[in-house]
Tab-separated table of C-alpha atoms in Angstrom:
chain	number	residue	atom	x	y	z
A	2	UNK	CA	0.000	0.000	0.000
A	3	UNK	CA	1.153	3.484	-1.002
A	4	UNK	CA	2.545	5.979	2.504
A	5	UNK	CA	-0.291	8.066	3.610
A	6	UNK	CA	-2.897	6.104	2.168
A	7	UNK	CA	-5.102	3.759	4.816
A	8	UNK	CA	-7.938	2.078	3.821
A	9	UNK	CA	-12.034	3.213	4.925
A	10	UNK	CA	-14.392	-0.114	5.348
A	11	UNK	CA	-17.927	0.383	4.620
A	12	UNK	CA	-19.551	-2.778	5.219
A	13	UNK	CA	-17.705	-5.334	3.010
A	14	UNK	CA	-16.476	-2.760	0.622
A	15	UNK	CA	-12.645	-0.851	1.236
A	16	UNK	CA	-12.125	2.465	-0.244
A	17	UNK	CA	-8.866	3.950	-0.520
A	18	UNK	CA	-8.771	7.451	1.537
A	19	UNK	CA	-6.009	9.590	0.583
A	20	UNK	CA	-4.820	11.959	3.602
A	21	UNK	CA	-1.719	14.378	4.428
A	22	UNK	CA	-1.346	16.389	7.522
A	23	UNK	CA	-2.659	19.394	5.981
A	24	UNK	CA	-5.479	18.247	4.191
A	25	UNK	CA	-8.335	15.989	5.884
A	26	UNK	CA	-10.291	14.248	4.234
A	27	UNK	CA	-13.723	14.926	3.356
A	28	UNK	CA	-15.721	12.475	4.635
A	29	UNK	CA	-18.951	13.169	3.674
A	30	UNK	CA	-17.731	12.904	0.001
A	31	UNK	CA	-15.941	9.457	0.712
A	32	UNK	CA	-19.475	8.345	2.223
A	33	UNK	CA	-21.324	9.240	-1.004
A	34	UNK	CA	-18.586	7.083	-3.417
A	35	UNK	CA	-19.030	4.241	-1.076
A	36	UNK	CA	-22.904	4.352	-1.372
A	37	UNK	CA	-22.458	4.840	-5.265
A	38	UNK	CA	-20.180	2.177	-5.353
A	39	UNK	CA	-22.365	-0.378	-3.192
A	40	UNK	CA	-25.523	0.839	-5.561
A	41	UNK	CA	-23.289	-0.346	-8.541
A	42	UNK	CA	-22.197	-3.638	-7.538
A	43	UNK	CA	-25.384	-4.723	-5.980
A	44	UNK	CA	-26.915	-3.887	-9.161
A	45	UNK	CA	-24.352	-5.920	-11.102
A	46	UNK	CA	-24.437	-8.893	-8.961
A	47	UNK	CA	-28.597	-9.084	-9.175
A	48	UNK	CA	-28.735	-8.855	-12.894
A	49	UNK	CA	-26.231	-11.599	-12.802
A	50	UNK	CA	-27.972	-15.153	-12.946
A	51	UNK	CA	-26.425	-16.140	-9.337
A	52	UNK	CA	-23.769	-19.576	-9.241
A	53	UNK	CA	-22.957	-19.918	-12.588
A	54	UNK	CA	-25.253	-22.796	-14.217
A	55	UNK	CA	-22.959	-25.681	-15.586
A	56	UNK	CA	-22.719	-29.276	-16.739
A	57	UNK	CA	-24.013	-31.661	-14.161
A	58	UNK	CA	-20.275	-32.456	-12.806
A	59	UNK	CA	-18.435	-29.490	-12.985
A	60	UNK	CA	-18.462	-26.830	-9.699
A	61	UNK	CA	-16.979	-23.491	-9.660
A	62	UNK	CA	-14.181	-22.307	-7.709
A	63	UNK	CA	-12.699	-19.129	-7.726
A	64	UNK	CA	-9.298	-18.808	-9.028
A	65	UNK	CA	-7.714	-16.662	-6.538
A	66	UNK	CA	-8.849	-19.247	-3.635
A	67	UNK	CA	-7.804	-22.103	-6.133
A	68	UNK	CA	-3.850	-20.966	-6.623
A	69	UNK	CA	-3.474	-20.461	-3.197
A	70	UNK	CA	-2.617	-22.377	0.189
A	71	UNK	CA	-5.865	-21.613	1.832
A	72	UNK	CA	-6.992	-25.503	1.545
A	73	UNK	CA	-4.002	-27.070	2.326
A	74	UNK	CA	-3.343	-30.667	0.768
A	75	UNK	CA	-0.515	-31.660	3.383
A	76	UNK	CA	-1.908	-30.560	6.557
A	77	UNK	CA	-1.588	-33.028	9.511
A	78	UNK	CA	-4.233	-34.650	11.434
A	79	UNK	CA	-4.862	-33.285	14.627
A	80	UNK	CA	-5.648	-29.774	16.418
A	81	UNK	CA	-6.575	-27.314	13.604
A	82	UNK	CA	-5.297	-23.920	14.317
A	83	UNK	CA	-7.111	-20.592	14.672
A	84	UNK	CA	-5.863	-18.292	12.384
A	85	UNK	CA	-6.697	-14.405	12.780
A	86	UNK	CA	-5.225	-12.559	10.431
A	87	UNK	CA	-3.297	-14.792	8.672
A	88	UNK	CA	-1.687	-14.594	4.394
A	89	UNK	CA	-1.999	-17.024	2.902
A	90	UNK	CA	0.576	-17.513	0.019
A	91	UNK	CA	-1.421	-17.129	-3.382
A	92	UNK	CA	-0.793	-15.490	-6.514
A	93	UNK	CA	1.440	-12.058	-7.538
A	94	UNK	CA	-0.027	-9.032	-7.094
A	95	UNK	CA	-2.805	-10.831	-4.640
A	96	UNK	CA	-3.009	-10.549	-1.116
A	97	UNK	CA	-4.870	-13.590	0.588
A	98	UNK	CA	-5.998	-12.880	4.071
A	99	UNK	CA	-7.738	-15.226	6.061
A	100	UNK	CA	-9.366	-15.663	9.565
A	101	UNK	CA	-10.763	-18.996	10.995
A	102	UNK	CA	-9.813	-22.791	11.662
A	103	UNK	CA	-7.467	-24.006	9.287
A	104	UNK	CA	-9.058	-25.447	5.775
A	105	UNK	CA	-8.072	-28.519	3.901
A	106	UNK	CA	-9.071	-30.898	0.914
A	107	UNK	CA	-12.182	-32.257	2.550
A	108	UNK	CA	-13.650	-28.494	3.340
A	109	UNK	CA	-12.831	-27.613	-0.472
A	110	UNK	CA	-14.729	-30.441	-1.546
A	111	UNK	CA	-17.564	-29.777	0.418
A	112	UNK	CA	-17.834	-26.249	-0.493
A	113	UNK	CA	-17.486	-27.207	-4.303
A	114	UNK	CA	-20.569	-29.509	-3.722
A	115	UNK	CA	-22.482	-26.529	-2.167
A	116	UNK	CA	-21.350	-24.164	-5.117
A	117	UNK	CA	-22.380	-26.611	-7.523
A	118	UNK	CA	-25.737	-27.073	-6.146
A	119	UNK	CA	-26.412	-23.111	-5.906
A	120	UNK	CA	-26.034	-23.231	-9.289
A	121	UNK	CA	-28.702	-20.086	-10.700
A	122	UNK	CA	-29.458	-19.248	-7.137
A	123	UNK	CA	-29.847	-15.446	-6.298
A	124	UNK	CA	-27.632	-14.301	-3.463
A	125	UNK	CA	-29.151	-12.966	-0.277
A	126	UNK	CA	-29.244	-8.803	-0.478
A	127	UNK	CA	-28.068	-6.986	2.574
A	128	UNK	CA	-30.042	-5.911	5.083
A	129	UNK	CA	-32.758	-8.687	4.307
A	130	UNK	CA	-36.190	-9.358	6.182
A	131	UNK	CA	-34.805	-12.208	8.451
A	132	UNK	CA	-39.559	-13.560	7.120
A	133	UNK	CA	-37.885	-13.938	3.849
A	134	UNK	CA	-34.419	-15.595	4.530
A	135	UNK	CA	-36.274	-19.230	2.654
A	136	UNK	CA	-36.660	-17.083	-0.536
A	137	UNK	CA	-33.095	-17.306	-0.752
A	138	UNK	CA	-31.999	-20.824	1.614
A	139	UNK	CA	-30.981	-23.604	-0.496
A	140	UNK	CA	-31.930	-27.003	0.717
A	141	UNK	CA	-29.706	-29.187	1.753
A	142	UNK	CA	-29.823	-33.383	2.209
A	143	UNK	CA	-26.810	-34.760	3.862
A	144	UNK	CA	-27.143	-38.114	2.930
A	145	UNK	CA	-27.748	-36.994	-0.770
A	146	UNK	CA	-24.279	-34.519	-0.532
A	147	UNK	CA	-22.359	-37.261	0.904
A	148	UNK	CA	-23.427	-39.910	-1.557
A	149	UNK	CA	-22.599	-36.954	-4.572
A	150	UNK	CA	-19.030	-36.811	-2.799
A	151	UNK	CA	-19.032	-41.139	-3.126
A	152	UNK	CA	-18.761	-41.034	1.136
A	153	UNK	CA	-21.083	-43.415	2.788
A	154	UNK	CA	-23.957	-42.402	4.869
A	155	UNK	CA	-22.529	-43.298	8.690
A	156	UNK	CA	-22.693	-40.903	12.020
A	157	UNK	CA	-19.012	-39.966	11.327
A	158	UNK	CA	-19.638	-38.927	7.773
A	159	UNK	CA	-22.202	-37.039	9.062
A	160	UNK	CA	-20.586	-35.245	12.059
A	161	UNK	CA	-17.807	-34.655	9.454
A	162	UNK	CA	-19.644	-33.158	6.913
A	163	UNK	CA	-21.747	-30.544	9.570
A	164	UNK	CA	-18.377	-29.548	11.182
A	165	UNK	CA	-16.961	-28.928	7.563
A	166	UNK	CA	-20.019	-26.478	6.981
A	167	UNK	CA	-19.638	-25.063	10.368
A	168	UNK	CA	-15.835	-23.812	9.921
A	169	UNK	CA	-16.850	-22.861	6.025
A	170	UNK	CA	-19.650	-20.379	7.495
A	171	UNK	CA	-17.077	-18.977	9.877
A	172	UNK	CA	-14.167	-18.182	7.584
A	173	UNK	CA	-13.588	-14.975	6.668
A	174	UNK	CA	-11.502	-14.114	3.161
A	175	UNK	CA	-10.146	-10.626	2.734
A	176	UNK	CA	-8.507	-10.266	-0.714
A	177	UNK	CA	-6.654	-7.352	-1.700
A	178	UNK	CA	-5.497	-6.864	-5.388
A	179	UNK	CA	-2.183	-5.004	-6.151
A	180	UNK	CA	-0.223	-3.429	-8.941
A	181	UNK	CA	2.951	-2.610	-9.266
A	182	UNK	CA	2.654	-2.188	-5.114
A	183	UNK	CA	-0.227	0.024	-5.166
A	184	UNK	CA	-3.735	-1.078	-3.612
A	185	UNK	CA	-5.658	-1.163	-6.120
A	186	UNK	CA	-9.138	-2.487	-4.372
A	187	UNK	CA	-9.711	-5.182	-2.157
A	188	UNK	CA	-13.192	-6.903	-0.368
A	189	UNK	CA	-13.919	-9.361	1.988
A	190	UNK	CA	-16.755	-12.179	2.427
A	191	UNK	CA	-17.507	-15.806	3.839
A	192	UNK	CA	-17.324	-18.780	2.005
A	193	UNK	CA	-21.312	-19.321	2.504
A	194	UNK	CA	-23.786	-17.394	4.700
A	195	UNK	CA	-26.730	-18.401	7.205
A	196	UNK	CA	-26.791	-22.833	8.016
A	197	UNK	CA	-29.469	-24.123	9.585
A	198	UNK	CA	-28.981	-27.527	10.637
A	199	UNK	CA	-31.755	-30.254	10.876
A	200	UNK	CA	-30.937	-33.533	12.841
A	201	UNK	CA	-34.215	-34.770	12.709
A	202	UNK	CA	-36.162	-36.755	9.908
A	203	UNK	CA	-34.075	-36.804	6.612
A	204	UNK	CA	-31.741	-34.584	8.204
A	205	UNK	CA	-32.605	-31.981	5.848
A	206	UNK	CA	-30.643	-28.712	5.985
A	207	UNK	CA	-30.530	-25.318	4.526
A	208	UNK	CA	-27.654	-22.452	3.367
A	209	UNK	CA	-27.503	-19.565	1.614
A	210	UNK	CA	-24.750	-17.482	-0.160
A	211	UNK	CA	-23.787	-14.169	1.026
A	212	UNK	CA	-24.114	-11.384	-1.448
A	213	UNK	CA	-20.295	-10.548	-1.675
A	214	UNK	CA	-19.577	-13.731	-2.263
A	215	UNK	CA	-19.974	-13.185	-5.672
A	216	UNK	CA	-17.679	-11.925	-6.194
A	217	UNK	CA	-16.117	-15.300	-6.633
A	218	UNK	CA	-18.230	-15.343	-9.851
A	219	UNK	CA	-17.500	-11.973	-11.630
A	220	UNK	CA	-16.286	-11.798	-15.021
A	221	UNK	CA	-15.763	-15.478	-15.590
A	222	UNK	CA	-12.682	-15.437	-12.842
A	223	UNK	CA	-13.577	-18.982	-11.884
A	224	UNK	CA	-12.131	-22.286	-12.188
A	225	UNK	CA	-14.183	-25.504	-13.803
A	226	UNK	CA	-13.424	-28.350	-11.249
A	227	UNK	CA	-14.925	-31.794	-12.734
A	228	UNK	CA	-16.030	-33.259	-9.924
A	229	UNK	CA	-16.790	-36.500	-11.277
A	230	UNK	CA	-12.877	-36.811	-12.287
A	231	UNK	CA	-12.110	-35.693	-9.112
A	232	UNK	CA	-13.789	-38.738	-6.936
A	233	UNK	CA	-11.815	-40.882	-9.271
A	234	UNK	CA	-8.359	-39.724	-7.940
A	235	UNK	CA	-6.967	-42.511	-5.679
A	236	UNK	CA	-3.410	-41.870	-5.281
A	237	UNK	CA	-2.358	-39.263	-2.698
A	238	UNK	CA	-6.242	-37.817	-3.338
A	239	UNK	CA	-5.596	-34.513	-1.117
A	240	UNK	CA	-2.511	-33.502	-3.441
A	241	UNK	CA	-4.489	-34.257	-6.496
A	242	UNK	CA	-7.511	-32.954	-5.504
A	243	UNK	CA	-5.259	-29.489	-5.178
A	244	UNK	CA	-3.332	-29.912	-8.155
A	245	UNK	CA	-6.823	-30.324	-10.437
A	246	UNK	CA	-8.120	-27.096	-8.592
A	247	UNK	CA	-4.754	-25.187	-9.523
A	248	UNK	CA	-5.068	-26.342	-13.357
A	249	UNK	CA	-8.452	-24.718	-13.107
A	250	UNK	CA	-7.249	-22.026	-11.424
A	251	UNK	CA	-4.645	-21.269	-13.853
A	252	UNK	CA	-7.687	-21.811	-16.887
A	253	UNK	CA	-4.489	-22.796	-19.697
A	254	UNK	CA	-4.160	-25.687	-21.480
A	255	UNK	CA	-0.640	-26.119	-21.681
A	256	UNK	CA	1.102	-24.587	-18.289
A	257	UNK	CA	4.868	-24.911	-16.909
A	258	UNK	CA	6.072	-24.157	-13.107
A	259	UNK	CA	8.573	-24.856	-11.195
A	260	UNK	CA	8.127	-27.649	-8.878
A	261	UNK	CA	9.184	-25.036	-5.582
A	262	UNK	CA	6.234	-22.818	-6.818
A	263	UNK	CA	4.097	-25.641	-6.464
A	264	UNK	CA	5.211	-26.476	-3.315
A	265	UNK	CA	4.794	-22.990	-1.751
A	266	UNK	CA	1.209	-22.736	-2.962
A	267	UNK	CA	0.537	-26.245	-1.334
A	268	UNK	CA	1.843	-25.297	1.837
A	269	UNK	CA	4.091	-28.132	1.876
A	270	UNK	CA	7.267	-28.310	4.237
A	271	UNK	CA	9.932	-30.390	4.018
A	272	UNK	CA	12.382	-31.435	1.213
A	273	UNK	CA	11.517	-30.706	-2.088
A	274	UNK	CA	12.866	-34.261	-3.418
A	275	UNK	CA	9.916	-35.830	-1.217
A	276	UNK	CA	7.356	-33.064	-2.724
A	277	UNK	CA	8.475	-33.909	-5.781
A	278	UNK	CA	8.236	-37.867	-5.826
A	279	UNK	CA	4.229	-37.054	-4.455
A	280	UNK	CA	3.996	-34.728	-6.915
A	281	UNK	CA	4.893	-37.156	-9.809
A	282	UNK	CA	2.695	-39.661	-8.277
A	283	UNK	CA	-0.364	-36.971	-8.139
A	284	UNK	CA	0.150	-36.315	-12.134
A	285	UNK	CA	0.242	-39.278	-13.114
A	286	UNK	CA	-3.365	-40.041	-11.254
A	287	UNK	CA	-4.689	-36.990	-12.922
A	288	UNK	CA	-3.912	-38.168	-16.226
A	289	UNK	CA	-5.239	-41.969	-15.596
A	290	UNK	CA	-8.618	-39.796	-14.960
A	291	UNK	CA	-8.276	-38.130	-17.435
A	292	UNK	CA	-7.936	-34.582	-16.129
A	293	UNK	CA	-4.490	-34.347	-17.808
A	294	UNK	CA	-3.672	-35.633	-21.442
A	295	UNK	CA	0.199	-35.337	-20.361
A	296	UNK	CA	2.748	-34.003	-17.991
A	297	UNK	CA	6.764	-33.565	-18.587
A	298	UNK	CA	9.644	-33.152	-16.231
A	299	UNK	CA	11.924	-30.231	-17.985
A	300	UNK	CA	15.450	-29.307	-16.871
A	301	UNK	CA	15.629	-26.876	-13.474
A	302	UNK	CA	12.995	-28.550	-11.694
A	303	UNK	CA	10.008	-26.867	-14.102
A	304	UNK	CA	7.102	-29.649	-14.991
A	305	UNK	CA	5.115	-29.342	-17.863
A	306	UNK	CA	1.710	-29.868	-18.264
A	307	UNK	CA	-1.723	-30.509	-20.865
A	308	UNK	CA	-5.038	-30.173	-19.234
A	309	UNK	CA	-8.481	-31.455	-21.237
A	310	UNK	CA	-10.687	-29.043	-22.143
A	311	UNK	CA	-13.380	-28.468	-18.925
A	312	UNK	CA	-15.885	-30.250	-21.268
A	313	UNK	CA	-13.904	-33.085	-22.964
A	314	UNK	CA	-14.500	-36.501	-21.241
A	315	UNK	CA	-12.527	-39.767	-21.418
């Protein structure tokens, strides 16, 4: 961020606010933009159609959240942390900030599955009558989203699978996007909004998606995840699973990286001759599903790989 500039939040929208020691700001003026600028993108957002409406087996994912180490493929069982605060390592130019209990593989697939069944669903408008929160719930059948994921309907699947939604709900994203190391605008939001929980009957459930969360799905910045590849991936699943989101993420065809990229964006530790050996293993799964058509191993530790187009099918 540029000296002497600091950052105004208005709701879930940050407006850069110029000031100097002689010269305050006027705030009434700064009020006004903001209001201009929420009347703007609320308007956007509604005329949009809501989740992006897809093929049957592919969810969306944004791209910035899919390059980055926010759903970490190598994290160890046990305690999740509480982070407050906390970058995450993601993409040039994009600054990842993230509060809540640390997210891995299984949350990402989970909150694919809810993306991909909001699919044409309005979001919910600020400020809404709390009488018509059902206008905008989507309904939810646990034993249905765990059979889509190809889990088995059991009590732990099911405890699993509510405190997967619970941690989503609480996580909060700040992203800030950057040029040439000037703010240019950034915005927060959760991953999904209100859960209601129903542990009786069919165990029916309900969510809904925040209105600033789509921003996830302006302007076509999101990544195609085929989620019927993806419960196909057997080998070191987490680390595949990640890999197929990055692909998306990245939206190319043909893509080269070095393999110490890689392992910073998966959060991974240790020596990069283990990362590497996964790694290998992880490619070659994707292309026995058919995700990739090939990968190469180039000099200076740079791999090389050929995704399928998002609609082609083996």
């Amino acid at each position: 961020m540029m000296e002497g500039t600091r950052m105004l939040k208005i709701g879930e929208i940050f407006v850069p606010m110029t000031t100097t020691t002689t010269n305050k700001p006027n705030v009434q003026r700064i009020f006004e933009r903001t209001d201009a600028i929420r009347r703007e993108e609320q308007k956007s957002l509604f005329q949009q159609k809501g989740v992006p409406i897809l093929p049957q087996n592919i969810a969306p994912l944004s791209n910035t959240l899919a390059k980055s180490a926010l759903f970490q493929p190598t994290r160890k069982r046990g305690p999740r942390k509480y982070l407050k605060g906390e970058v995450i390592a993601s993409q040039p130019d994009i600054k990842l900030v993230y509060s809540g209990e640390e997210l891995d593989i299984a949350d990402m697939d989970n909150l694919l599955e809810l993306y991909r069944r909001a699919a044409g669903r309005k979001p919910v408008p600020e400020n809404l009558d709390p009488s018509r929160i059902t206008e905008h719930q989507i309904r939810l059948d646990r034993a249905d989203f765990l059979r889509a994921l190809g889990k088995s309907k059991s009590g732990r699947n099911y405890d699993l699978l509510v405190t997967s939604l619970e941690r989503l709900q609480g996580a909060v994203i700040k992203v800030e996007f950057e040029k040439e190391g000037k703010l240019l605008y950034s915005y927060g939001y959760h991953c999904i909004g209100s859960l209601e929980i129903n542990n009786t009957g069919k165990g029916e459930s309900y969510y809904t998606i925040p209105l600033y969360t789509y921003h996830f799905f302006e302007a076509n910045t999101f990544a195609y995840i085929n989620m019927k590849r993806r419960k196909l991936l057997s080998h070191n699943p987490n680390l595949c699973k990640w890999l197929q989101s990055y692909a998306g993420g990245v939206g190319k065809e043909v893509y080269k990286i070095k393999i110490s990229t890689l392992m910073r964006y998966a959060n991974a530790t240790g020596r990069e001759r283990d990362f590497r050996k996964a790694l290998f293993t992880a490619l070659n799964d994707l292309v026995k599903v058919g995700e990739f058509k090939y990968w190469q191993d180039h000099e200076n530790c740079v791999i090389e790989w050929l995704r399928n187009p998002k609609g082609e099918e083996v």
